[in-house]
Coordinates of C-alpha atoms in Angstrom, one line a residue:
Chain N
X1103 CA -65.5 78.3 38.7
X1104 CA -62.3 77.7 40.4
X1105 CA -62.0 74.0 40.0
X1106 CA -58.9 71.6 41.7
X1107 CA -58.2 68.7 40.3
X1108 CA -56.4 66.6 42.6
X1109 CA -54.0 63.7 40.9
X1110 CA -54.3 65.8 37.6
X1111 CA -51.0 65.2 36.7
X1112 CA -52.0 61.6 36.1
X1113 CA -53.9 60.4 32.7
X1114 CA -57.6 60.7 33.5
X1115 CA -57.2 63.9 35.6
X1116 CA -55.0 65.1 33.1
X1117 CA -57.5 64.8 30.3
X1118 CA -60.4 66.6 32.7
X1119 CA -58.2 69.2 33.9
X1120 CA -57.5 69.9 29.8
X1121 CA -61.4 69.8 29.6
X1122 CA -62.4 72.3 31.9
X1123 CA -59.7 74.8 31.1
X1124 CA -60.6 74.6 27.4
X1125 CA -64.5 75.0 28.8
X1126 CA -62.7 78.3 30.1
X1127 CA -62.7 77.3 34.3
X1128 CA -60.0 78.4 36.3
X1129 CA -58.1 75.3 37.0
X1130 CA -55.5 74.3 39.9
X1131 CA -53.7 70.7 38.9
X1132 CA -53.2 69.1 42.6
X1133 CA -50.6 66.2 43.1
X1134 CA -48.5 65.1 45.9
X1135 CA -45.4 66.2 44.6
X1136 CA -45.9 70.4 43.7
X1137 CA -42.9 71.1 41.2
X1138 CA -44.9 67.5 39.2
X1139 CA -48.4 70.0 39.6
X1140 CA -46.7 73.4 38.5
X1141 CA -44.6 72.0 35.5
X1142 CA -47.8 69.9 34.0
X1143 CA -49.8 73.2 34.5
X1144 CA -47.9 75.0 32.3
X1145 CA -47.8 72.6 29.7
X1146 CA -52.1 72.8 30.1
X1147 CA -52.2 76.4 29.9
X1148 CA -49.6 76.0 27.1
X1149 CA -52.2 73.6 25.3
X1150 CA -55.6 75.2 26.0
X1151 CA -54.5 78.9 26.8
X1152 CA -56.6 78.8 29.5
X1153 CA -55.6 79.7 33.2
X1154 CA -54.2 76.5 35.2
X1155 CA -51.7 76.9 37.7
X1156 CA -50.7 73.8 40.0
X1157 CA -50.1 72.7 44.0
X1158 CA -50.0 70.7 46.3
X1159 CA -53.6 68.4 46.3
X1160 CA -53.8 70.6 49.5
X1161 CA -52.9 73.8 48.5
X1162 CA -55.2 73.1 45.2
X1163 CA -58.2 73.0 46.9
X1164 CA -57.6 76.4 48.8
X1165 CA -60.4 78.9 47.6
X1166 CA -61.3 76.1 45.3
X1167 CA -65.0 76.1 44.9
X1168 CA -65.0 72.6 43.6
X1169 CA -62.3 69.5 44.5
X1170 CA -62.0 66.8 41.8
X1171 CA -61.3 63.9 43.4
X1172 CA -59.1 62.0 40.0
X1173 CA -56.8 59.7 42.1
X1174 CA -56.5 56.3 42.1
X1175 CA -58.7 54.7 44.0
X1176 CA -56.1 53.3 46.6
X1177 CA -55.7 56.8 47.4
X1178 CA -58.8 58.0 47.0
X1179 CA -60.2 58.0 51.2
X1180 CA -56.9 59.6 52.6
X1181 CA -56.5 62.4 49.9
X1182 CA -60.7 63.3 50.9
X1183 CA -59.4 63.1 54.5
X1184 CA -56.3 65.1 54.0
X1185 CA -56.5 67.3 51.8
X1186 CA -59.9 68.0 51.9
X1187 CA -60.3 68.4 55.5
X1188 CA -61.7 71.9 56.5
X1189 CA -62.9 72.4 52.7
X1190 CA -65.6 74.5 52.2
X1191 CA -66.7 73.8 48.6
X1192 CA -68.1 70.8 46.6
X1193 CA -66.2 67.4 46.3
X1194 CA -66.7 65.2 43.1
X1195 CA -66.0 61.7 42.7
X1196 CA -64.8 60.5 39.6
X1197 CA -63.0 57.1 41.5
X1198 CA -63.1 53.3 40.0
X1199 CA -61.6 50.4 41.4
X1200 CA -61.3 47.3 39.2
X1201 CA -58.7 44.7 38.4
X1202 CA -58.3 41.7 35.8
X1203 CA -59.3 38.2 35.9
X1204 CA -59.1 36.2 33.4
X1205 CA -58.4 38.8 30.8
X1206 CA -61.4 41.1 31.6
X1207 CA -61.9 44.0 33.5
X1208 CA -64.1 43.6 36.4
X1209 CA -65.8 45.8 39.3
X1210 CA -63.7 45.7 42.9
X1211 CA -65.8 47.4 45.0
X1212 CA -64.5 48.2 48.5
X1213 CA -66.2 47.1 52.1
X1214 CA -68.2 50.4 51.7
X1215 CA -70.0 48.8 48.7
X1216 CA -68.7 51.4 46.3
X1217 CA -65.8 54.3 46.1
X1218 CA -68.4 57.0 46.7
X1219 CA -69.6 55.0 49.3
X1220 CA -66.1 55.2 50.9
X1221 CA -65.0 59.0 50.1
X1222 CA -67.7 60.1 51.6
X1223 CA -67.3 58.0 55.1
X1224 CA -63.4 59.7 55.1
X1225 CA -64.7 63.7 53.8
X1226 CA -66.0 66.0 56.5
X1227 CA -70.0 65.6 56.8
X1228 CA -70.5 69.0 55.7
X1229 CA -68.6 69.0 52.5
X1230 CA -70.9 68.4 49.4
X1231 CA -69.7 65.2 47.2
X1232 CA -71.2 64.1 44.0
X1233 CA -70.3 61.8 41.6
X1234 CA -69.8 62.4 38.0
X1235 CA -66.7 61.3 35.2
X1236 CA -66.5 58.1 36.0
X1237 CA -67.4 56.7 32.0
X1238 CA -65.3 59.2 30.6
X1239 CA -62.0 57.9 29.2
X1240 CA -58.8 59.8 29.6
X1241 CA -57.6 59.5 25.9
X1242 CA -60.9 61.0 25.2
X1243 CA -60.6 63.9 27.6
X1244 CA -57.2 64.9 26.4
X1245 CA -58.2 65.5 22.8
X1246 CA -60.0 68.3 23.5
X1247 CA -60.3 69.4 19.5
X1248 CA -62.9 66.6 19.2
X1249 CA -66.1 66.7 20.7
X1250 CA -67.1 63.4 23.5
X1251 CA -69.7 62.0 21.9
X1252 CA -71.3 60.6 25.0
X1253 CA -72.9 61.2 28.3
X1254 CA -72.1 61.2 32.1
X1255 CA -74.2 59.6 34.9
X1256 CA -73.9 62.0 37.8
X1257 CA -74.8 60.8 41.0
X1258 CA -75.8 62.1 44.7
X1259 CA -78.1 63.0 47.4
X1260 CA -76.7 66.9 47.9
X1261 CA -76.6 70.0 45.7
X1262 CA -73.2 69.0 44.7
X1263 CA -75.3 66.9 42.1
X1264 CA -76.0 70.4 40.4
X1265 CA -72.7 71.6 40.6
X1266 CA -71.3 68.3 39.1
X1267 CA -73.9 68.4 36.5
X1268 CA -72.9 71.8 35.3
X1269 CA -69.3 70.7 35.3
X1270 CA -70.1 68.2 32.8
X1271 CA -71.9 69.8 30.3
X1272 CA -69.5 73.0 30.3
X1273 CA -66.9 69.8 28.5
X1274 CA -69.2 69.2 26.1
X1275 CA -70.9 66.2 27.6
X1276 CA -74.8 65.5 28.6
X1277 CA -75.5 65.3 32.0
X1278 CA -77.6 62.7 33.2
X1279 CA -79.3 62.6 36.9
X1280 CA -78.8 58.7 38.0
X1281 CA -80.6 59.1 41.5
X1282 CA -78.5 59.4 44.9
X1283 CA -75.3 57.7 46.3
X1284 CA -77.5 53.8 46.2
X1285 CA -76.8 54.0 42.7
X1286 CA -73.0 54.3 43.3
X1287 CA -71.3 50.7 42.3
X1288 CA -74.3 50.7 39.2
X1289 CA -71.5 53.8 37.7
X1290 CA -68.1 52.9 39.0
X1291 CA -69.3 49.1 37.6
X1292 CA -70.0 50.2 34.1
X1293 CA -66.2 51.4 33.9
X1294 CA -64.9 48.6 33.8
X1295 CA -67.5 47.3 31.2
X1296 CA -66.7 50.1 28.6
X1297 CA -63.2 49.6 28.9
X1298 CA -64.0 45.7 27.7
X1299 CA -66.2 46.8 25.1
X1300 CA -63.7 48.8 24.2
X1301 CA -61.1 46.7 24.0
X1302 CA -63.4 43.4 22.6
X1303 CA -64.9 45.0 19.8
X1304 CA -62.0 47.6 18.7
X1305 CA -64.2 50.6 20.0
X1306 CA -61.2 53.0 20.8
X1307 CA -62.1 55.1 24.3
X1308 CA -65.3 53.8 24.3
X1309 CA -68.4 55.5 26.2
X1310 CA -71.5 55.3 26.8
X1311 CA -74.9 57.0 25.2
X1312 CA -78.5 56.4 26.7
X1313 CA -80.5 56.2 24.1
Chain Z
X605 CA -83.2 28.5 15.0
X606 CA -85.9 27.3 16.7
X607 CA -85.9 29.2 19.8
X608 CA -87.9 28.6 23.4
X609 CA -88.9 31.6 25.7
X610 CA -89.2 30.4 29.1
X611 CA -91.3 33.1 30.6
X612 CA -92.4 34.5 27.5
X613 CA -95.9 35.4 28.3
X614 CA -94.4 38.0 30.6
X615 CA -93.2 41.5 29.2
X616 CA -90.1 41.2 28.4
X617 CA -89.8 37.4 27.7
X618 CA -93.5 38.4 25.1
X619 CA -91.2 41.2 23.6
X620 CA -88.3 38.9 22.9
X621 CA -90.6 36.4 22.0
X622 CA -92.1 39.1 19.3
X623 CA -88.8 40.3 17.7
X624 CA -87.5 36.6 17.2
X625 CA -90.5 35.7 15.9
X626 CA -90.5 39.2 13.5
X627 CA -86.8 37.6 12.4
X628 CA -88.1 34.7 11.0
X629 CA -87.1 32.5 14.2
X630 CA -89.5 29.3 15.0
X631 CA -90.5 30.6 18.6
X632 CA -92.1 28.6 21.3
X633 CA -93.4 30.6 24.2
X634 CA -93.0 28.8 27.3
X635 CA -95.0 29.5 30.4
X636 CA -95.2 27.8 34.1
X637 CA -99.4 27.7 32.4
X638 CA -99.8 26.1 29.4
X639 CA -102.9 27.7 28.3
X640 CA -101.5 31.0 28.8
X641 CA -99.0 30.0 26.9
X642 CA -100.7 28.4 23.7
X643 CA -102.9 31.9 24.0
X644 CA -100.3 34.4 24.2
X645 CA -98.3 32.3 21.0
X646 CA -101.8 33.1 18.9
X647 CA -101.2 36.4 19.5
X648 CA -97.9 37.0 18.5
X649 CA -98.4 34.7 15.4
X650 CA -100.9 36.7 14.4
X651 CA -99.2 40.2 15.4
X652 CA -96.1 38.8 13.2
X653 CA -97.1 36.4 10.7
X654 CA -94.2 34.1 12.6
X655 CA -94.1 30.4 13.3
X656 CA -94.9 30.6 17.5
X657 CA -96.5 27.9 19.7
X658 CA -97.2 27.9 22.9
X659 CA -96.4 25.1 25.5
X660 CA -95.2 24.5 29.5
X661 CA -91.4 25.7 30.0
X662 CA -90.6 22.1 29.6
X663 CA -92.3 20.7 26.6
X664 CA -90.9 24.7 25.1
X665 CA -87.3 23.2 25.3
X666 CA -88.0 20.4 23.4
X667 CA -85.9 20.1 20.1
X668 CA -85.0 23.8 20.4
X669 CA -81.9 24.8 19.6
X670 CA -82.0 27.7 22.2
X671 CA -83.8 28.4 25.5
X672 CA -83.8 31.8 26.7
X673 CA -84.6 32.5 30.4
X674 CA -86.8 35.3 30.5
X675 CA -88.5 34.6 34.0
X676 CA -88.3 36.4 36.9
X677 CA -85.0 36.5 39.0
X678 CA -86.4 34.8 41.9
X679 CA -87.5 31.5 39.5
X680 CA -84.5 31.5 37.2
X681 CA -82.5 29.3 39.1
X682 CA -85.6 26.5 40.0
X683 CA -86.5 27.4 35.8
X684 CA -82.8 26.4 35.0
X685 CA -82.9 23.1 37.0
X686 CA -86.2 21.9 36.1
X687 CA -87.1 23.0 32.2
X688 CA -83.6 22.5 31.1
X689 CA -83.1 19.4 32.8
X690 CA -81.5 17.0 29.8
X691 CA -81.8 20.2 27.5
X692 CA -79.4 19.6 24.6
X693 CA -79.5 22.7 23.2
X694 CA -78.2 26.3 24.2
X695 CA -79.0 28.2 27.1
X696 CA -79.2 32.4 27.2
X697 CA -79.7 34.2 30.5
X698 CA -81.1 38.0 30.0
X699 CA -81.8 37.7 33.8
X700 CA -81.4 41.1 36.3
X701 CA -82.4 41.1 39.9
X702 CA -83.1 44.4 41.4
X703 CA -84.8 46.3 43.9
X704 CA -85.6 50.0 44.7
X705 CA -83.9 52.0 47.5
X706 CA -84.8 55.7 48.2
X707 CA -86.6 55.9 44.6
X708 CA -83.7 54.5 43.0
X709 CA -83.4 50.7 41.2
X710 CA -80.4 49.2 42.3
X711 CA -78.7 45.9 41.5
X712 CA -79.0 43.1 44.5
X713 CA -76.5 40.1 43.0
X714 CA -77.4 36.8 44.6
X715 CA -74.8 35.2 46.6
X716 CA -73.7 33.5 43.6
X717 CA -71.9 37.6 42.3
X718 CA -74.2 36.8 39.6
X719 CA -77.8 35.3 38.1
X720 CA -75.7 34.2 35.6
X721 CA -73.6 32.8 38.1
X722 CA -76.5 31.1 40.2
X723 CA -77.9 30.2 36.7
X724 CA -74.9 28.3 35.7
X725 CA -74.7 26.4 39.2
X726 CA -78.5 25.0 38.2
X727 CA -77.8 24.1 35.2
X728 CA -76.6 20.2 33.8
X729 CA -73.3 21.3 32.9
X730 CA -73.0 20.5 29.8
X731 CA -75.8 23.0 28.8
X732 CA -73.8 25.8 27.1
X733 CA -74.6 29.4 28.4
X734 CA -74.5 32.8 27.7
X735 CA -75.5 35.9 28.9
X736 CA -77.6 38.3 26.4
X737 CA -80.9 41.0 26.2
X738 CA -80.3 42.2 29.5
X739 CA -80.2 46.0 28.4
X740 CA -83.2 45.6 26.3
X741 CA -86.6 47.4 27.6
X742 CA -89.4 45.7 27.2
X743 CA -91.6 48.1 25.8
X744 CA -88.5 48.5 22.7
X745 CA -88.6 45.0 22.1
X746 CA -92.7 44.4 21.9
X747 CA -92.5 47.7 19.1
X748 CA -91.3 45.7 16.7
X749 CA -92.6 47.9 13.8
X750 CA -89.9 50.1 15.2
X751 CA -85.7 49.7 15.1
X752 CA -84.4 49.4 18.3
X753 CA -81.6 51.9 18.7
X754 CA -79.3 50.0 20.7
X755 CA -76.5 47.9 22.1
X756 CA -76.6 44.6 23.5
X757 CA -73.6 43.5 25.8
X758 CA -73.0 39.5 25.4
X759 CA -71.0 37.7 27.2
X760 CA -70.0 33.8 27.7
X761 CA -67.6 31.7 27.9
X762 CA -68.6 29.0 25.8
X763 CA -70.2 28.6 22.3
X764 CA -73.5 29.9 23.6
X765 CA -71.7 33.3 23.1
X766 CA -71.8 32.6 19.4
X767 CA -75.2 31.7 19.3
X768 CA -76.5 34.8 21.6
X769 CA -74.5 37.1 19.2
X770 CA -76.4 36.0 16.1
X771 CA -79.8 36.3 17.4
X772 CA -78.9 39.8 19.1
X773 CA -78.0 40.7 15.4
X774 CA -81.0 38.7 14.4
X775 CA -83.3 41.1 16.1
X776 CA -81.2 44.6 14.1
X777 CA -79.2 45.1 17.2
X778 CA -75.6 45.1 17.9
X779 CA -73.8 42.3 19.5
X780 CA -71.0 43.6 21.8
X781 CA -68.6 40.7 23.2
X782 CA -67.7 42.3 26.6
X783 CA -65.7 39.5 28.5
X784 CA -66.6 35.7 29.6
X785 CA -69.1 34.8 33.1
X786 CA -66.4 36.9 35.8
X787 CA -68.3 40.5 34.1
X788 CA -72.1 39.2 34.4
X789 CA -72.0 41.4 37.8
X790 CA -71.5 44.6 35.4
X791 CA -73.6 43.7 32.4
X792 CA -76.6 42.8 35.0
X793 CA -76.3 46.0 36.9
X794 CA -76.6 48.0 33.8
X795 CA -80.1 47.3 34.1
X796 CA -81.2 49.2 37.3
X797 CA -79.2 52.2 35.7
X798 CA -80.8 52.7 32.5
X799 CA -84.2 52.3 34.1
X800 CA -82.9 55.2 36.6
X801 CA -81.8 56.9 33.6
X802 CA -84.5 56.6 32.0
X803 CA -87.2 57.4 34.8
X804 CA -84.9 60.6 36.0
X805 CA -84.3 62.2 32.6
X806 CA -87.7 61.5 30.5
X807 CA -86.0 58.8 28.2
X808 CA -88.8 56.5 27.3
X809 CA -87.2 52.8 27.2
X810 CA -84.0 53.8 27.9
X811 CA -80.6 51.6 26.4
X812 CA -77.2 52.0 25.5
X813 CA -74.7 52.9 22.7
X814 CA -71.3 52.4 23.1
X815 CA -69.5 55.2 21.1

């Protein structure tokens, strides 16, 4: 598949972008600033000799049949309005929000009641949006000579679900079906949660496996 | 330790109740019905070859050294106020609320952001309190002639998080320090997803291991 990863010059997008080259996709790094997208895609082709060319998150989705959505979440409704407006393939969410209080990483959820919740108000109705990623950390994207020894939730009420689904087990990783967009802040909230088991308990990366 | 299970005629709180016992813990199953209770103790006595007694959610907490509140979400705060009322011991909520939309469990918090939260507000205040078991299925804790493959996310902010750790261990699972009360939110909705997991994708029990 032809798969655009918009903000994959940044850490976590970087590392999926690596993935699904590797897994042998055609993949198009999107960023706001091109010459950023087109000098990073060179160094991922470099890396996984696979074919990654960058653009604009605009120009990346063009043809695209699946958008990545791996922004930050403050930019996460405007990039699904903008540069995915007119988009005729599927849309995937991979967007947290969280912030620290007292020295532990905790859930922000926006007004919507999640970040799904909220890309999908700002996408066109008729574009497909799934979300899947979200408990995979970036360091443990980017080494893509070891396997991720975990699993992904994917989540959402359309056939992107499928689409998302496949995505994720052409990396490597098991997908598992978590229901429809309801389920949304349960996802982006275990984020957060890994990253302070992580951190807590000296579990470098650290993901999830349901057992 | 001698441990009370407030709600421990119930599922979960009998599973609990089963495993402690099983670890060589002096268990008193606590029940809103004290004849239930001392009935359902003869049982798992006899299923375990433990030390377990039966008696009302009050006269459980008496001289324990831990009270765990495995009752329903909608009694935990009335169970918190009223059994543990002078309590002088430690305090461990495994408490989720959830509820099912469009065939999906989701987390509903109180208005509290937490049961842990609305937990805390109930209780005297010097009761320490910690949060623990909530990522345990019921059905894997009543097998006890089976190893639970699993994790157990703790959290606390005060000694009680010591004490929850050592009787997750107690029971051969793995104690995971994940943050203080501000991450209760993630830990509880953790819940709804591994059942979703586990009712979407044939996983019997379902729990988590953080890899």
């Amino acid at each position: 598949m032809k798969v655009a990863v918009l903000g994959g010059t940044g850490e976590f997008g970087g590392g999926l972008a690596l993935r699904l080259a590797d897994a042998g996709h055609e993949v198009v790094v999107g960023s706001r600033d091109e010459a950023d997208a087109r000098e990073v895609a060179d160094e991922y082709a470099d890396d996984t000799g696979g074919d990654v060319s960058g653009a604009t998150n605009s120009g990346a989705v063009d043809d695209a049949d699946v958008a990545v959505l791996a922004v930050p979440p403050e930019y996460a409704a405007d990039t699904a309005d903008d540069a995915l407006s007119g988009f005729d393939g599927i849309a995937v969410t991979p967007v947290v929000g969280m912030s620290r209080e007292d020295g532990d990483f905790v859930y922000t959820p926006p007004k919507e009641g999640s970040y799904a919740a909220r890309i999908r108000d700002s996408l066109d109705d008729d574009v497909p949006l799934a979300g899947a990623f979200h408990n995979l950390a970036a360091g443990k994207l980017a080494a893509t000579h070891v396997d991720i020894d975990g699993d992904v939730a994917v989540f959402g009420d359309d056939e992107a679900k499928d689409t998302a689904s496949e995505l994720v087990e052409d990396i490597g990783t098991r997908a598992l079906d978590v229901g429809g967009f309801g389920v949304a802040p349960q996802v982006e909230a275990l984020t957060p949660l890994l990253i302070n088991v992580g951190t807590k308990n000296g579990i470098r990366d650290a993901g999830a496996k349901f057992v």
